[in-house]
Coordinates of C-alpha atoms in Angstrom, one line a residue:
X1 CA 32.0 7.0 -15.2
X2 CA 29.7 4.4 -16.8
X3 CA 26.2 4.7 -18.0
X4 CA 25.1 2.8 -14.8
X5 CA 26.5 5.6 -12.7
X6 CA 24.4 8.1 -14.4
X7 CA 21.2 6.1 -14.7
X8 CA 18.1 6.9 -12.6
X9 CA 17.1 4.4 -10.0
X10 CA 14.4 2.2 -11.2
X11 CA 11.0 2.1 -9.5
X12 CA 10.1 -1.1 -7.7
X13 CA 7.0 -2.2 -9.2
X14 CA 6.1 -4.4 -6.2
X15 CA 5.6 -1.2 -4.3
X16 CA 2.3 -0.7 -6.3
X17 CA 0.8 -3.5 -4.2
X18 CA 1.2 -1.4 -1.1
X19 CA 0.6 2.1 -2.5
X20 CA -2.8 3.8 -2.9
X21 CA -3.8 7.3 -4.0
X22 CA -3.7 9.6 -0.9
X23 CA -6.8 11.4 -2.0
X24 CA -9.2 8.5 -3.0
X25 CA -7.4 5.5 -1.4
X26 CA -7.9 3.9 -4.9
X27 CA -5.5 1.8 -7.0
X28 CA -2.5 3.4 -9.0
X29 CA -1.1 2.5 -12.3
X30 CA 2.6 2.8 -13.2
X31 CA 3.6 4.9 -16.3
X32 CA 7.2 4.0 -16.9
X33 CA 7.6 6.5 -19.8
X34 CA 6.7 9.5 -17.6
X35 CA 7.9 8.1 -14.3
X36 CA 4.6 8.6 -12.6
X37 CA 1.9 6.8 -10.6
X38 CA -1.6 7.5 -12.1
X39 CA -4.7 7.7 -10.0
X40 CA -7.5 7.7 -12.5
X41 CA -10.1 8.1 -9.8
X42 CA -8.5 11.3 -8.6
X43 CA -7.4 12.5 -12.1
X44 CA -3.8 12.9 -10.7
X45 CA -0.4 11.7 -11.6
X46 CA 2.2 11.3 -8.8
X47 CA 5.8 11.9 -9.8
X48 CA 8.6 9.3 -9.2
X49 CA 11.8 11.0 -8.4
X50 CA 15.0 9.0 -8.1
X51 CA 13.0 5.8 -7.9
X52 CA 11.0 7.1 -5.0
X53 CA 7.2 7.9 -5.5
X54 CA 6.2 11.4 -4.2
X55 CA 2.6 10.7 -2.8
X56 CA 1.7 14.4 -2.0
X57 CA -1.4 15.7 -3.7
X58 CA 0.4 19.1 -3.9
X59 CA 3.1 17.6 -5.9
X60 CA 0.9 15.7 -8.3
X61 CA 0.1 16.8 -11.9
X62 CA -3.6 16.9 -12.9
X63 CA -4.6 14.7 -15.7
X64 CA -6.4 16.1 -18.6
X65 CA -10.2 15.3 -18.6

């Protein structure tokens, strides 16, 4: 098994052009370190799991004010 076999799939940054926050319909920012999509207008961070954004408000992490 190589390192490539255990690496997580990368998030396709071109998806950001098509994705919006499901709560506010506002833009998202990509946080590569935390593997999240950030909605500043909603104060939420949507997780990216196995390279796939989970765009469910119930799955989002609340950002600190």
